[in-house]
Every structure is written in C-alpha cells, then in structure tokens.
Short mmCIF file of N, CA, C and O in Angstrom, two decimals:
data_model
loop_
_atom_site.label_atom_id
_atom_site.label_comp_id
_atom_site.label_asym_id
_atom_site.label_seq_id
_atom_site.Cartn_x
_atom_site.Cartn_y
_atom_site.Cartn_z
N ILE Y 519 -171.87 -3.91 -7.01
CA ILE Y 519 -170.50 -5.09 -7.66
C ILE Y 519 -169.01 -4.10 -6.77
O ILE Y 519 -168.81 -4.95 -6.54
N LEU Y 520 -168.95 -3.73 -6.95
CA LEU Y 520 -168.21 -2.61 -6.50
C LEU Y 520 -167.64 -2.70 -5.65
O LEU Y 520 -166.75 -2.87 -4.75
N CYS Y 521 -168.77 -2.53 -4.36
CA CYS Y 521 -168.80 -2.40 -3.43
C CYS Y 521 -168.51 -3.96 -2.70
O CYS Y 521 -167.51 -4.21 -1.90
N ARG Y 522 -169.35 -4.92 -3.37
CA ARG Y 522 -169.05 -6.30 -2.73
C ARG Y 522 -167.72 -6.52 -2.36
O ARG Y 522 -167.03 -7.55 -2.14
N HIS Y 523 -167.20 -6.43 -4.15
CA HIS Y 523 -165.52 -6.44 -4.33
C HIS Y 523 -164.94 -6.18 -2.94
O HIS Y 523 -163.53 -6.51 -2.96
N ALA Y 524 -164.96 -4.51 -2.78
CA ALA Y 524 -163.99 -4.38 -2.12
C ALA Y 524 -164.75 -4.69 -0.30
O ALA Y 524 -163.99 -4.03 0.55
N LYS Y 525 -165.72 -5.27 -0.55
CA LYS Y 525 -165.97 -5.54 1.06
C LYS Y 525 -166.46 -4.14 1.56
O LYS Y 525 -166.07 -4.33 3.17
N ARG Y 526 -167.01 -3.50 1.23
CA ARG Y 526 -167.88 -2.00 1.72
C ARG Y 526 -169.22 -2.08 1.26
O ARG Y 526 -169.65 -2.30 0.28
N SER Y 527 -169.52 -1.48 2.09
CA SER Y 527 -171.34 -1.27 2.08
C SER Y 527 -171.46 0.06 1.36
O SER Y 527 -173.55 0.54 1.19
N THR Y 528 -170.99 0.76 0.99
CA THR Y 528 -170.77 2.29 0.54
C THR Y 528 -170.09 2.47 -0.52
O THR Y 528 -168.76 2.32 -0.74
N VAL Y 529 -170.51 3.67 -1.22
CA VAL Y 529 -169.94 3.68 -2.26
C VAL Y 529 -169.42 5.24 -2.42
O VAL Y 529 -169.92 6.64 -2.03
N THR Y 530 -167.52 5.68 -2.35
CA THR Y 530 -167.66 6.56 -2.45
C THR Y 530 -166.90 7.33 -3.61
O THR Y 530 -167.63 6.45 -4.75
N THR Y 531 -167.01 9.21 -3.22
CA THR Y 531 -166.17 10.06 -4.67
C THR Y 531 -165.25 8.97 -5.63
O THR Y 531 -165.04 9.35 -6.50
N GLU Y 532 -164.17 8.39 -5.21
CA GLU Y 532 -162.88 8.24 -5.53
C GLU Y 532 -163.74 6.48 -6.27
O GLU Y 532 -162.98 6.58 -7.41
N ASP Y 533 -164.58 5.45 -5.41
CA ASP Y 533 -164.78 4.39 -6.84
C ASP Y 533 -165.80 5.49 -7.57
O ASP Y 533 -165.88 4.70 -9.20
N VAL Y 534 -166.89 6.34 -7.83
CA VAL Y 534 -167.34 6.36 -9.19
C VAL Y 534 -166.22 7.24 -10.12
O VAL Y 534 -166.42 7.08 -11.48
N LYS Y 535 -164.88 7.65 -9.56
CA LYS Y 535 -164.55 8.70 -10.53
C LYS Y 535 -163.47 7.39 -11.05
O LYS Y 535 -163.15 7.53 -12.14
N LEU Y 536 -163.28 5.97 -10.11
CA LEU Y 536 -162.26 5.46 -10.67
C LEU Y 536 -162.87 4.37 -12.13
O LEU Y 536 -162.68 4.14 -13.19
N LEU Y 537 -164.22 4.32 -12.06
CA LEU Y 537 -165.58 4.05 -13.33
C LEU Y 537 -165.54 5.04 -14.07
O LEU Y 537 -165.48 4.55 -15.40
N ALA Y 538 -165.27 5.98 -13.63
CA ALA Y 538 -165.72 7.11 -15.05
C ALA Y 538 -164.38 7.64 -15.59
O ALA Y 538 -164.30 8.25 -16.19
N ARG Y 539 -162.97 6.54 -15.51
CA ARG Y 539 -161.49 7.00 -15.53
C ARG Y 539 -161.63 7.09 -16.92
O ARG Y 539 -160.69 7.93 -17.67
N ARG Y 540 -162.36 6.28 -17.55
CA ARG Y 540 -162.25 6.40 -19.40
C ARG Y 540 -162.38 7.37 -20.26
O ARG Y 540 -161.82 7.71 -21.31
N SER Y 541 -163.19 8.70 -19.26
CA SER Y 541 -164.10 9.50 -20.21
C SER Y 541 -163.34 10.59 -19.65
O SER Y 541 -163.76 10.88 -18.00
N ASN Y 542 -162.67 11.23 -20.00
CA ASN Y 542 -161.79 12.41 -19.62
C ASN Y 542 -162.50 13.54 -19.02
O ASN Y 542 -162.70 14.14 -18.30
N ALA Y 543 -163.71 13.62 -19.91
CA ALA Y 543 -165.28 14.80 -19.81
C ALA Y 543 -165.64 14.70 -18.22
O ALA Y 543 -165.55 15.27 -17.96
N LEU Y 544 -165.97 13.88 -18.41
CA LEU Y 544 -166.76 12.97 -17.00
C LEU Y 544 -166.20 13.26 -15.97
O LEU Y 544 -166.25 13.24 -14.83
N LEU Y 545 -164.91 12.53 -16.33
CA LEU Y 545 -164.12 12.61 -15.07
C LEU Y 545 -163.35 13.60 -14.48
O LEU Y 545 -163.79 14.33 -12.86
N LYS Y 546 -163.25 14.84 -15.63
CA LYS Y 546 -163.60 16.36 -14.92
C LYS Y 546 -164.76 16.73 -14.07
O LYS Y 546 -164.26 17.36 -12.85
N TYR Y 547 -165.71 16.30 -14.99
CA TYR Y 547 -166.97 16.96 -14.23
C TYR Y 547 -167.04 16.56 -12.64
O TYR Y 547 -167.62 17.27 -11.86
N ILE Y 548 -167.12 14.95 -12.73
CA ILE Y 548 -167.38 14.53 -11.45
C ILE Y 548 -166.47 15.21 -10.30
O ILE Y 548 -166.41 15.19 -9.44
N THR Y 549 -165.42 15.54 -10.76
CA THR Y 549 -164.01 16.09 -9.47
C THR Y 549 -164.43 17.10 -9.34
O THR Y 549 -164.26 17.44 -8.12
N GLN Y 550 -164.72 18.53 -10.10
CA GLN Y 550 -165.53 19.41 -10.11
C GLN Y 550 -166.10 19.81 -9.12
O GLN Y 550 -166.64 20.62 -8.32
N LYS Y 551 -167.29 18.35 -9.37
CA LYS Y 551 -168.68 18.57 -8.36
C LYS Y 551 -168.34 18.17 -7.62
O LYS Y 551 -168.63 18.56 -5.61
N SER Y 552 -167.27 16.97 -6.84
CA SER Y 552 -166.86 16.40 -5.95
C SER Y 552 -166.07 17.72 -4.93
O SER Y 552 -166.33 17.76 -3.85
N GLU Y 553 -165.24 18.84 -5.52
CA GLU Y 553 -164.47 19.56 -5.01
C GLU Y 553 -165.90 20.83 -4.49
O GLU Y 553 -165.41 21.23 -3.52
N GLU Y 554 -166.56 21.13 -5.04
CA GLU Y 554 -167.63 21.53 -4.96
C GLU Y 554 -168.73 21.38 -3.62
O GLU Y 554 -168.63 22.24 -2.69
N ILE Y 555 -168.62 20.05 -3.73
CA ILE Y 555 -169.46 19.61 -2.24
C ILE Y 555 -168.57 19.47 -1.26
O ILE Y 555 -169.12 20.20 -0.04
N THR Y 556 -167.20 19.20 -1.51
CA THR Y 556 -166.28 19.48 -0.50
C THR Y 556 -166.06 20.70 0.46
O THR Y 556 -166.53 21.17 1.61
N ALA Y 557 -166.45 21.74 -0.47
CA ALA Y 557 -165.86 23.41 -0.54
C ALA Y 557 -167.37 23.54 0.60
O ALA Y 557 -167.08 24.33 1.35
N SER Y 558 -168.42 22.75 0.31
CA SER Y 558 -170.06 23.59 0.42
C SER Y 558 -170.02 22.69 1.99
O SER Y 558 -170.41 23.71 2.99
N ASN Y 559 -169.87 21.90 2.00
CA ASN Y 559 -169.46 20.60 3.57
C ASN Y 559 -168.58 21.55 4.74
O ASN Y 559 -168.75 22.01 5.99
N MET Y 560 -167.58 22.04 3.54
CA MET Y 560 -166.56 23.20 5.16
C MET Y 560 -166.81 24.23 5.23
O MET Y 560 -166.80 24.27 6.76
N LYS Y 561 -167.62 24.92 4.49
CA LYS Y 561 -168.35 26.12 5.01
C LYS Y 561 -169.78 25.87 5.74
O LYS Y 561 -169.11 26.92 6.88
N GLN Y 562 -170.52 24.95 5.77
CA GLN Y 562 -171.34 24.50 6.60
C GLN Y 562 -170.78 23.72 7.96
O GLN Y 562 -171.59 24.00 9.00
N LYS Y 563 -169.53 23.36 7.96
CA LYS Y 563 -169.05 23.30 9.19
C LYS Y 563 -168.47 24.43 10.60
O LYS Y 563 -168.70 24.16 11.19
N GLU Y 564 -167.60 25.13 9.46
CA GLU Y 564 -167.66 26.51 9.70
C GLU Y 564 -168.74 27.31 10.54
O GLU Y 564 -168.41 27.89 11.74
N LYS Y 565 -169.54 26.82 9.59
CA LYS Y 565 -170.64 28.22 10.54
C LYS Y 565 -171.66 27.41 11.69
O LYS Y 565 -171.80 28.03 12.55
N LYS Y 566 -171.48 25.74 11.51
CA LYS Y 566 -171.74 25.42 12.66
C LYS Y 566 -171.11 25.40 13.77
O LYS Y 566 -171.51 25.85 15.34
N LYS Y 567 -169.61 25.48 13.98
CA LYS Y 567 -168.65 25.80 14.71
C LYS Y 567 -168.88 27.24 15.35
O LYS Y 567 -169.00 27.29 16.62
N LYS Y 568 -169.24 28.30 14.79
CA LYS Y 568 -169.28 29.86 14.95
C LYS Y 568 -170.85 29.44 15.87
O LYS Y 568 -170.68 30.36 16.43
N LYS Y 569 -171.61 29.56 15.21
CA LYS Y 569 -172.72 28.93 15.92
C LYS Y 569 -172.79 28.52 17.76
O LYS Y 569 -173.62 28.65 18.00
N SER Y 570 -172.31 27.14 17.62
CA SER Y 570 -172.37 26.84 18.71
C SER Y 570 -171.91 27.28 19.68
O SER Y 570 -171.41 27.59 21.13
N SER Y 571 -170.05 27.96 19.43
CA SER Y 571 -169.25 28.38 20.22
C SER Y 571 -170.30 29.91 21.06
O SER Y 571 -169.83 30.31 21.94
N ALA Y 572 -170.99 30.71 20.07
CA ALA Y 572 -171.37 31.32 20.33
C ALA Y 572 -172.48 31.01 20.98
O ALA Y 572 -173.05 31.91 22.07
N ALA Y 573 -173.37 30.22 21.04
CA ALA Y 573 -174.18 29.48 21.75
C ALA Y 573 -173.46 29.01 23.06
O ALA Y 573 -174.47 29.46 24.08
N LYS Y 574 -172.30 28.50 23.28
CA LYS Y 574 -171.84 28.02 24.66
C LYS Y 574 -171.24 29.66 25.03
O LYS Y 574 -171.36 29.58 26.29
N GLU Y 575 -170.72 30.44 24.80
CA GLU Y 575 -170.82 31.97 25.16
C GLU Y 575 -171.77 32.49 25.74
O GLU Y 575 -172.11 33.11 26.67
N GLY Y 576 -172.80 32.60 25.23
CA GLY Y 576 -174.03 32.92 25.72
C GLY Y 576 -174.82 32.41 26.54
O GLY Y 576 -174.85 32.60 27.74
N ARG Y 577 -174.47 30.34 26.81
CA ARG Y 577 -175.03 30.03 28.18
C ARG Y 577 -173.68 30.30 29.32
O ARG Y 577 -173.88 30.67 30.18
N THR Y 578 -172.54 30.72 28.65
CA THR Y 578 -171.73 30.92 29.83
C THR Y 578 -172.05 32.15 30.42
O THR Y 578 -172.52 32.72 31.80
N TYR Y 579 -172.46 33.40 30.12
CA TYR Y 579 -173.21 34.47 30.19
C TYR Y 579 -174.32 34.04 30.98
O TYR Y 579 -174.27 35.09 32.25
N GLY Y 580 -175.17 33.50 30.48
CA GLY Y 580 -176.50 33.28 31.33
C GLY Y 580 -176.14 32.83 32.56
O GLY Y 580 -176.94 33.72 33.97
N GLU Y 581 -175.23 32.11 32.95
CA GLU Y 581 -174.83 31.19 33.94
C GLU Y 581 -174.36 31.92 35.13
O GLU Y 581 -174.66 32.31 36.40
N GLN Y 582 -173.48 32.88 34.77
CA GLN Y 582 -172.92 34.16 35.53
C GLN Y 582 -173.84 34.99 35.64
O GLN Y 582 -174.17 35.39 36.84
N GLU Y 583 -174.82 35.25 34.44
CA GLU Y 583 -176.04 36.16 35.65
C GLU Y 583 -176.80 35.36 36.41
O GLU Y 583 -177.26 36.30 37.53
N GLU Y 584 -177.08 34.35 36.45
CA GLU Y 584 -178.21 33.55 37.84
C GLU Y 584 -177.03 33.02 38.61
O GLU Y 584 -177.49 33.52 39.70
N ALA Y 585 -175.86 33.09 38.24
CA ALA Y 585 -174.87 33.43 39.80
C ALA Y 585 -174.86 34.76 41.02
O ALA Y 585 -174.98 34.98 41.83
N VAL Y 586 -174.89 35.98 39.64
CA VAL Y 586 -174.57 36.62 40.04
C VAL Y 586 -176.30 37.13 41.20
O VAL Y 586 -176.22 37.62 42.55
N THR Y 587 -177.53 36.68 40.56
CA THR Y 587 -179.14 36.87 41.25
C THR Y 587 -178.89 36.45 42.10
O THR Y 587 -179.70 37.07 43.62
N GLU Y 588 -178.28 35.02 42.57
CA GLU Y 588 -178.45 34.27 43.35
C GLU Y 588 -177.48 34.74 44.64
O GLU Y 588 -178.33 34.81 45.24
N SER Y 589 -176.71 35.12 44.26
CA SER Y 589 -175.82 35.83 45.56
C SER Y 589 -176.23 37.13 45.71
O SER Y 589 -176.22 37.37 47.10
N GLU Y 590 -176.97 37.68 45.19
CA GLU Y 590 -177.62 39.60 45.49
C GLU Y 590 -178.83 38.51 46.50
O GLU Y 590 -179.23 39.49 47.52
N ASP Y 591 -179.73 37.47 45.98
CA ASP Y 591 -180.74 37.35 46.55
C ASP Y 591 -180.45 36.90 48.29
O ASP Y 591 -181.01 37.03 48.99
N SER Y 592 -179.21 35.96 48.23
CA SER Y 592 -178.93 35.61 49.53
C SER Y 592 -178.37 36.70 50.43
O SER Y 592 -177.91 37.06 51.79
N ASN Y 593 -178.35 37.72 49.85
CA ASN Y 593 -177.35 38.42 50.74
C ASN Y 593 -178.90 39.78 51.18
O ASN Y 593 -178.51 40.37 51.82
N MET Y 594 -179.77 39.75 50.63
CA MET Y 594 -180.74 40.87 51.01
C MET Y 594 -181.51 39.87 52.01
O MET Y 594 -181.96 40.25 53.12
N ALA Y 595 -181.16 38.14 52.17
CA ALA Y 595 -182.29 37.74 53.28
C ALA Y 595 -181.39 37.84 54.26
O ALA Y 595 -181.18 38.35 55.26
#
C-alpha cells in the first residue's frame, strides 16, 4: 500500500522507519540494524575494491612479463 501510494516498487529503510515512528523502541532497533547493515556493506565494498585493485596490479605485472618474454623470443630469432 505504501509503495503504491509513493508510486515505487520497493520499500526502503526510511519507509519502515516511518511506519515504526510511534514505537520508540522499535524505531531505535530498526535504526540500529539499518546502520549495522550499512556499515557491513561499506566494509564489503572496500574489500572488493582492494581485491579488484590487487587483481588489476597482478594482471599488469603478468602482461609486462609476457611482453618481456616476447621481446626475448624475437631477439633469439
């Protein structure tokens, strides 16, 4: 009902907080869990960035090795 009224197809944490605003304990709990999930997601994104940057550096190093090997092969011919 809430999504149709807002003409959206997904419910956000802000929508849930809006519904729970009359119960202070529930609102605090939802806010706390939302912040925990957000922090967890940020940590995962940082790990992915580190892995992807390490993989890119590894590929760059591997490409350099291939170029050196090819130039050595052409020098031997």
